[in-house]
Coordinates of C-alpha atoms and ligand atoms in Angstrom, one line a residue:
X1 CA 123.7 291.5 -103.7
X2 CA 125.3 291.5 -100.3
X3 CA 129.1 291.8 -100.7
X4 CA 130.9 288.9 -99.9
X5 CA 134.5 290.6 -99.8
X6 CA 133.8 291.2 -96.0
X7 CA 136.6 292.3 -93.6
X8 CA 137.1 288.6 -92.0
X9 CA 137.6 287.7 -96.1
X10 CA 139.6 290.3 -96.6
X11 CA 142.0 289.5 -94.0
X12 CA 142.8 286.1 -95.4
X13 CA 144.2 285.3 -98.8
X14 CA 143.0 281.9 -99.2
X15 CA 139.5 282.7 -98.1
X16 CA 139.1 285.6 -100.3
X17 CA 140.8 284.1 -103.5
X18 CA 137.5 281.6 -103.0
X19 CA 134.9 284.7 -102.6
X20 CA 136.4 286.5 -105.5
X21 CA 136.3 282.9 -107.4
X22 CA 132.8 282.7 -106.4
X23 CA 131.4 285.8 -108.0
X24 CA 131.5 284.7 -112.1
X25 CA 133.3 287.2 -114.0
X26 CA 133.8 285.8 -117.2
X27 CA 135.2 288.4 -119.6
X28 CA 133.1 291.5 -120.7
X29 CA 130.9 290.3 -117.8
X30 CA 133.4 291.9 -114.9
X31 CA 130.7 294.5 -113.5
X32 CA 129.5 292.4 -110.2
X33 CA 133.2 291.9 -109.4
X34 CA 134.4 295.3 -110.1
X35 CA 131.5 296.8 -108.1
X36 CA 132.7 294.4 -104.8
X37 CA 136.2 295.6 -105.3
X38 CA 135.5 299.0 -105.3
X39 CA 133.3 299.1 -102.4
X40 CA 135.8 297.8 -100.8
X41 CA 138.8 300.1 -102.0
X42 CA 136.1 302.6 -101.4
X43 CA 136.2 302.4 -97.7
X44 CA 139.5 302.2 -97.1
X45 CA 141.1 305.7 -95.9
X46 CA 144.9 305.2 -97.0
X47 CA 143.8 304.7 -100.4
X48 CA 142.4 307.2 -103.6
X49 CA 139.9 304.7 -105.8
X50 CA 139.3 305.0 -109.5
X51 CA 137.2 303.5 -111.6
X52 CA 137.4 303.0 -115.2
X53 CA 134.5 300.8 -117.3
X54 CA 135.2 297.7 -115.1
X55 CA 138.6 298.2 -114.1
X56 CA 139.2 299.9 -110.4
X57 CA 142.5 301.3 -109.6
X58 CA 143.7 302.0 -105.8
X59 CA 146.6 304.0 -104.5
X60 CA 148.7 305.0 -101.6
X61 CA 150.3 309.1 -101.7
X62 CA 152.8 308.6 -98.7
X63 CA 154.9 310.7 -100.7
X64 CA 157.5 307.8 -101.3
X65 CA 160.5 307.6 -103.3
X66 CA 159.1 304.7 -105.8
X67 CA 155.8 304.2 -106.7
X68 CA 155.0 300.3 -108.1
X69 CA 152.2 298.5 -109.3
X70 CA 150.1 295.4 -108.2
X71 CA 148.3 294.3 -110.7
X72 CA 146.0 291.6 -111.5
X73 CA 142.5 290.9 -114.3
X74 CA 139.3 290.2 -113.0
X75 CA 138.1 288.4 -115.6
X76 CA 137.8 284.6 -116.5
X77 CA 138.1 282.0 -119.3
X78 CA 134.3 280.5 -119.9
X79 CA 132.9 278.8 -117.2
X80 CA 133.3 274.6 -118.1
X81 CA 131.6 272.8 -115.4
X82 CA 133.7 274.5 -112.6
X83 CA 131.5 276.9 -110.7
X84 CA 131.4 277.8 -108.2
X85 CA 135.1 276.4 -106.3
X86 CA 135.2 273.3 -104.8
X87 CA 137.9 272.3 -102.3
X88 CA 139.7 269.0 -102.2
X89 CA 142.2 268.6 -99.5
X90 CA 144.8 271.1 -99.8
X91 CA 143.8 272.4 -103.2
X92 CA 141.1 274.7 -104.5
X93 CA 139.0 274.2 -107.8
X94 CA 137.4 276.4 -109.8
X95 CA 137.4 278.9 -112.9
X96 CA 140.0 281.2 -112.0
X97 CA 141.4 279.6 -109.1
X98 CA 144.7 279.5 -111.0
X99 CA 144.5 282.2 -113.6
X100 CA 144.1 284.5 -111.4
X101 CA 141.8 285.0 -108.8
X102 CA 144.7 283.7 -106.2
X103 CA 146.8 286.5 -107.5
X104 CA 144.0 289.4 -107.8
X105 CA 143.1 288.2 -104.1
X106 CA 146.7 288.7 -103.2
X107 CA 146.5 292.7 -104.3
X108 CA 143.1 293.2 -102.6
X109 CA 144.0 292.1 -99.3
X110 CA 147.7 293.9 -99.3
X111 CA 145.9 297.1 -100.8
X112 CA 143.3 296.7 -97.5
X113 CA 145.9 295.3 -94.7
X114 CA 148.7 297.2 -95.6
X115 CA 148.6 301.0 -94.9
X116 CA 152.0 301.9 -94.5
X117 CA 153.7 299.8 -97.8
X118 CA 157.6 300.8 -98.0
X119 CA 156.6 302.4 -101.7
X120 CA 153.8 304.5 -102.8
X121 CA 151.7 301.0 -104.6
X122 CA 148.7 301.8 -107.2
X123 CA 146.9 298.8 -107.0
X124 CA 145.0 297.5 -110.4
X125 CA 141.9 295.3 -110.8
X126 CA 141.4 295.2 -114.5
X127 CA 139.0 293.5 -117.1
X128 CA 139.2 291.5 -120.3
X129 CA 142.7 290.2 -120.3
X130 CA 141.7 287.0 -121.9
X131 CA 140.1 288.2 -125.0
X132 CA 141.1 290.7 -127.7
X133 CA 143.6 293.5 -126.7
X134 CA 140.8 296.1 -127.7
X135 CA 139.0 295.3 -124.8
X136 CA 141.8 294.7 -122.2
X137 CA 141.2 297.3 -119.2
X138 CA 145.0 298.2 -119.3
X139 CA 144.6 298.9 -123.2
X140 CA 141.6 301.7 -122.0
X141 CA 143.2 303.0 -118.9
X142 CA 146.6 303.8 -120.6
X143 CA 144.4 305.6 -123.8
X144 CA 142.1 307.3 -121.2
X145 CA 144.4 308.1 -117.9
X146 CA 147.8 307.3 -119.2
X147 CA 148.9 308.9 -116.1
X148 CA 147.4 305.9 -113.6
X149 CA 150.2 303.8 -115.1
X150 CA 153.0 305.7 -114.4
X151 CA 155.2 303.7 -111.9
X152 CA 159.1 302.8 -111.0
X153 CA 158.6 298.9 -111.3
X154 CA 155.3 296.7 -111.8
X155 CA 154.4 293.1 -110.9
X156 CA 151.7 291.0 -112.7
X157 CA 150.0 288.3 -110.4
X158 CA 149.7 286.0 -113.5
X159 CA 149.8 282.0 -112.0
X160 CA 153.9 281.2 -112.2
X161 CA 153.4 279.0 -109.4
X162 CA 155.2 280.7 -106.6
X163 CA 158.6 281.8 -108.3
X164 CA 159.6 285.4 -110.5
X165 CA 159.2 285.1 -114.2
X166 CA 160.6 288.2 -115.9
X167 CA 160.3 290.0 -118.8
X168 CA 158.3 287.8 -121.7
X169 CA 159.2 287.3 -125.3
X170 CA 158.1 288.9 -128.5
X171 CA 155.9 287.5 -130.7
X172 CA 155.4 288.1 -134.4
X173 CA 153.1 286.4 -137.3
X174 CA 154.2 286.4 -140.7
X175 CA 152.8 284.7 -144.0
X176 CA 155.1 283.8 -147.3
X177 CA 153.5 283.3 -150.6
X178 CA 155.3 281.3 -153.1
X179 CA 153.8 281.9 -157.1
X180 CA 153.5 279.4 -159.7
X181 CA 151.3 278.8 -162.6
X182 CA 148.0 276.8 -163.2
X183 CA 148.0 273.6 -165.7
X184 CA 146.1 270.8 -166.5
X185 CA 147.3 267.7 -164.0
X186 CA 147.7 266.2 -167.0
X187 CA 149.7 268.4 -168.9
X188 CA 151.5 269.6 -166.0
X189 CA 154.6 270.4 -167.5
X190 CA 153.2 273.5 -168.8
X191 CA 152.5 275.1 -165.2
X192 CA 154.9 275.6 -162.2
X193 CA 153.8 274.0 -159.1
X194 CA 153.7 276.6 -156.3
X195 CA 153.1 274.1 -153.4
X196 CA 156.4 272.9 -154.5
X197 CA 157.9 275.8 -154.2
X198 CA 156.9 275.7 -150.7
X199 CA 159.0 273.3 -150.3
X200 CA 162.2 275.2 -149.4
X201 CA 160.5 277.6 -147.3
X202 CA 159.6 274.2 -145.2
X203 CA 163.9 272.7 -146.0
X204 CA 164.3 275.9 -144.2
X205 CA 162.2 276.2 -141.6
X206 CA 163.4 272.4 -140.9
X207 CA 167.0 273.0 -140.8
X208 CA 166.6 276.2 -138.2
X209 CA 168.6 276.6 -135.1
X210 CA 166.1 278.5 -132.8
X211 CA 168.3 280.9 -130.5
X212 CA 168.8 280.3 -127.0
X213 CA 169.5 283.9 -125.0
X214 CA 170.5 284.6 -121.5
X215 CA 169.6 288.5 -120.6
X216 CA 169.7 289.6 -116.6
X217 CA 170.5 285.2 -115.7
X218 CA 167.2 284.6 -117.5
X219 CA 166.9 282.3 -120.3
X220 CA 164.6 282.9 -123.2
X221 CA 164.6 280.1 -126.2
X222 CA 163.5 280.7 -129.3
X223 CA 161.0 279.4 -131.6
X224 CA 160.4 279.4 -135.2
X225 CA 157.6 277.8 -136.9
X226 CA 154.6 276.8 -139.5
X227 CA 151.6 277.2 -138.1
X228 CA 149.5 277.0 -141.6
X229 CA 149.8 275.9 -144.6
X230 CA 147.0 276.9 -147.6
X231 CA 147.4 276.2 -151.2
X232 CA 145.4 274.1 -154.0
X233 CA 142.5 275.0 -156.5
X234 CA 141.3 271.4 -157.1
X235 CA 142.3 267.8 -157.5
X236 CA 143.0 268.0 -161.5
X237 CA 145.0 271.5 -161.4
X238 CA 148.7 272.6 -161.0
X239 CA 148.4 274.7 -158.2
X240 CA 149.2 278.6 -158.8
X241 CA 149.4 280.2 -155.0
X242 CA 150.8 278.3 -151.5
X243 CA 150.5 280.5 -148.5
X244 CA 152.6 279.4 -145.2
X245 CA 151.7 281.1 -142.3
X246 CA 154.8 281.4 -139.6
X247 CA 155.2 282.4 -135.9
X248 CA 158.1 283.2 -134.4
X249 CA 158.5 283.9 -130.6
X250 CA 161.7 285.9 -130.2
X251 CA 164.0 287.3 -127.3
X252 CA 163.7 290.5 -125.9
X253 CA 166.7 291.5 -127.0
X254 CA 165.1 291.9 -130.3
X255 CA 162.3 294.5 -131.4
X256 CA 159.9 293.8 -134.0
X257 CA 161.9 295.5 -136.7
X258 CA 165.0 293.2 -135.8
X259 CA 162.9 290.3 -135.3
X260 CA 161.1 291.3 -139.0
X261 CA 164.3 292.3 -140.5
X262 CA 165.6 288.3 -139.2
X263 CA 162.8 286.7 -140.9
X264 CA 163.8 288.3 -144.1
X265 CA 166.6 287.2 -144.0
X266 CA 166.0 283.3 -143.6
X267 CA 163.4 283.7 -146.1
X268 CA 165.3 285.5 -148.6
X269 CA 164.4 285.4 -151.8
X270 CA 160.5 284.8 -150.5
X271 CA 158.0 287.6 -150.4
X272 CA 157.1 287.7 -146.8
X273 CA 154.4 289.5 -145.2
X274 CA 154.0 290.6 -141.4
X275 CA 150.3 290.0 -139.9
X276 CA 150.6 290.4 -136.3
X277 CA 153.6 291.4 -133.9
X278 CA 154.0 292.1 -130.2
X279 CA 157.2 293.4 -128.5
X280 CA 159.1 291.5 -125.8
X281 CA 159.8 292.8 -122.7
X282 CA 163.4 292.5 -121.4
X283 CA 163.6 291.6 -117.8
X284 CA 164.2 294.8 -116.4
X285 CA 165.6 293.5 -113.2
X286 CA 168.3 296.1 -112.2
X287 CA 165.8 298.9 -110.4
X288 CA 166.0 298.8 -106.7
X289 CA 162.4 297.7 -105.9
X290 CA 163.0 295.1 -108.5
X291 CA 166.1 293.5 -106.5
X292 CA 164.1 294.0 -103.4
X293 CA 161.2 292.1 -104.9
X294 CA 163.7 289.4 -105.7
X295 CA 165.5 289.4 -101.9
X296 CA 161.9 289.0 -100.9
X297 CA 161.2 285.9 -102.9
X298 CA 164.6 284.4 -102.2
X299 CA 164.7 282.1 -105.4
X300 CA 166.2 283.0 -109.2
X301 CA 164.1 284.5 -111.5
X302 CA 163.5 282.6 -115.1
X303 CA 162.4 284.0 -118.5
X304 CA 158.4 284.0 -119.1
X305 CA 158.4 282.4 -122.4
X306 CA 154.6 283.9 -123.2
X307 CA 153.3 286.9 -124.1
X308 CA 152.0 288.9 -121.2
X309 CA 150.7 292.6 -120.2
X310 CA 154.5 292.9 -118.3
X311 CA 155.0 294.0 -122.4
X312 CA 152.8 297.0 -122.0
X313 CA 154.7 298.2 -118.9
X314 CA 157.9 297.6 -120.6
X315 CA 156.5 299.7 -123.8
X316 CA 155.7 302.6 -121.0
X317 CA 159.5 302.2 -119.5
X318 CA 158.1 300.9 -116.7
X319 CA 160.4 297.2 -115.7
X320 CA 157.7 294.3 -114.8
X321 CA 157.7 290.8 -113.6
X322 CA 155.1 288.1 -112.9
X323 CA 154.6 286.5 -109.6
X324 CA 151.3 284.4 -108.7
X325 CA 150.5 281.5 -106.8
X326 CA 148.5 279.1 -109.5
X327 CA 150.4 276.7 -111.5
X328 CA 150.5 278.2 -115.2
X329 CA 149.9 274.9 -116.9
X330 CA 146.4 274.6 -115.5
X331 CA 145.1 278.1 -116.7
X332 CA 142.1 278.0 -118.8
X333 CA 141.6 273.9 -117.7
X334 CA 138.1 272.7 -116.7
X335 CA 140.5 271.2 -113.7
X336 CA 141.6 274.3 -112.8
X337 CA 142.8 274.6 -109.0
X338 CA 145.6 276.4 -106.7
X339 CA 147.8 274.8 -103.6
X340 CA 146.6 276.5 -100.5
X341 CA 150.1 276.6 -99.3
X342 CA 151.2 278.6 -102.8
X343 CA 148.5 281.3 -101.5
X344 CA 150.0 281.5 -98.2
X345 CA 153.1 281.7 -99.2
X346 CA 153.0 284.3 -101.8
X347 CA 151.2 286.5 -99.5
X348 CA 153.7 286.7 -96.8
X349 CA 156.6 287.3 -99.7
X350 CA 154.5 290.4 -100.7
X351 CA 153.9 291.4 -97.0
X352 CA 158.1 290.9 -96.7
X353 CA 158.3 293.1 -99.8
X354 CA 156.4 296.2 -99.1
X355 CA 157.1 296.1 -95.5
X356 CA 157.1 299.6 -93.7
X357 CA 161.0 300.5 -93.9
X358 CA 161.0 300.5 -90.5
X359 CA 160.7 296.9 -90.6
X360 CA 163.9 294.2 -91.8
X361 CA 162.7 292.2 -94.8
X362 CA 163.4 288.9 -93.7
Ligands
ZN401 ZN1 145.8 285.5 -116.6

């Protein structure tokens, strides 16, 4: 295959956010893609490439003071009817216009127009962030060359339409099992009904006031909820077991032991079992190429409500933020599309960022 990340491409976000769109990349099938972009990297003499499994990494050695990360996943969501892009007016359809081709294209043509940045950047291209964390090329690189990561700030060119969303809340999945004993429907009195014992767990569950916290000006609000309910053994029998599974998105201002050790306490008196839990990520927003990033962009940063990989930089120390042209909401939609005008504009807030210092940022 010819590559079709050529220089005219290259030098024009919107243009190559529809090449990279183009070549299908749907997760755990990211080798066509990553072998474009590291051609590309390849040939360009202000930058060292790496390549990992399907995830290429890039950087500048200028010998700067900071070193920060671009960083954006190759892969897709399952094709539905929208492949290759389409264009209609101003806007841009297609798998991955959104989520986040736009973004990824963003990286590639800074990493390939810019060879004087005002910070040492390592640029990263990585697979499978839409499927199990196993496979997610971040997950590999920091197990295989922890050292790639290591970097004074990050940003993640996840869609947030435009403006900064910092940090991202923690997330944590819990089941409580409330016991009873089995009976005959009709002689019921002799059991105890554990789906009525779940009753309470619901009262309480019900009656919760979800937090609302403000870290760095950016709001994060809670949630607390059921997300599953099993119990039953059949249509004559007192129920002995009732399991309700729970998720509760929490603050960064809380780690999973305080977030766990909370749950235990609304639920006390329940046994309560964790399944699943990822930490937060505070906001991070105090290091200078974070309020330089922020200058840039001009407009107040909010809290990411979702879980993102800006968690796996905070885990490493390393402060991260999200900032990509596609609107969030339509990620992983057949309809699926990006505002020309978002790519354009994001582009020249990242060329206003990593400006040679030579140069004033506005
Ligand atoms: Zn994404």
């Amino acid at each position: 295959m010819e590559n079709p990340l050529t220089p005219e491409v290259l030098a024009d976000p919107v243009g190559l956010t529809r090449a990279l769109v183009d070549i299908e990349s749907v997760s755990l099938a990211e080798k066509a893609i990553a072998d474009c972009v590291e051609e590309v990297l390849r040939a360009v003499p202000h930058l060292t490439t790496f390549r990992h499994g399907n995830t290429v990494m890039a950087r500048t050695d200028l010998g700067r003071a900071q070193r920060v990360v671009l960083a954006g996943h190759l892969d897709t969501v399952p094709l539905n009817d929208n492949f290759p892009s389409t264009m209609r007016g101003d806007l841009m359809y297609g798998c991955g216009t959104s989520d986040m081709k736009s973004g990824v294209a963003f990286a590639l043509h800074l990493a390939v127009t810019l060879p004087d940045p005002r910070y040492d950047v390592t640029y990263f291209f990585y697979e499978a962030e839409e499927i199990e964390s196993k496979y997610n090329g971040l997950t590999l690189v920091s197990e295989a060359h922890p050292e790639w990561l290591e970097a004074d700030f990050a940003v993640l060119l996840e869609p947030t339409y435009g403006i900064v969303e910092a940090g991202c809340q923690g997330t944590m999945r819990a089941i409580l099992t409330t016991h009873g004993e089995r009976a005959h429907a009709a002689r019921s009195w002799h059991g105890v009904n554990a789906i009525h014992g779940a009753g309470e767990v619901l009262r309480r569950l019900g009656a919760y006031q979800a937090r609302r916290v403000t870290i760095d000006g950016c709001d994060y609000r809670e949630g607390l909820n059921a997300v599953r309910i099993n119990g039953g053994v059949a249509g004559n029998v007192i129920p002995d077991r009732c399991e309700i599974e729970i998720n509760y998105r929490y603050a960064p201002d809380r780690d999973p032991e305080a977030a766990e050790a909370h749950l235990r306490e609304v639920f006390d008196g329940f046994e309560l079992r964790v399944t699943d839990a990822a930490a937060g990520a505070a906001p991070g927003l105090d290091s200078p190429a974070a309020q330089e990033f922020l200058a840039a962009v001009g407009a107040a940063p909010i809290g990411k409500l979702g879980w993102t990989d800006v968690a796996r930089f905070a885990a490493m120390g390393i402060p991260a933020l999200n900032f990509g042209p596609g609107d969030p909401n339509l990620a992983h939609h057949k309809d699926e599309h990006v505002e020309l005008t978002k790519i354009r504009d994001g582009a020249a807030t990242l060329h206003r960022w990593l400006s040679p210092l030579d140069r004033p940022l506005a």
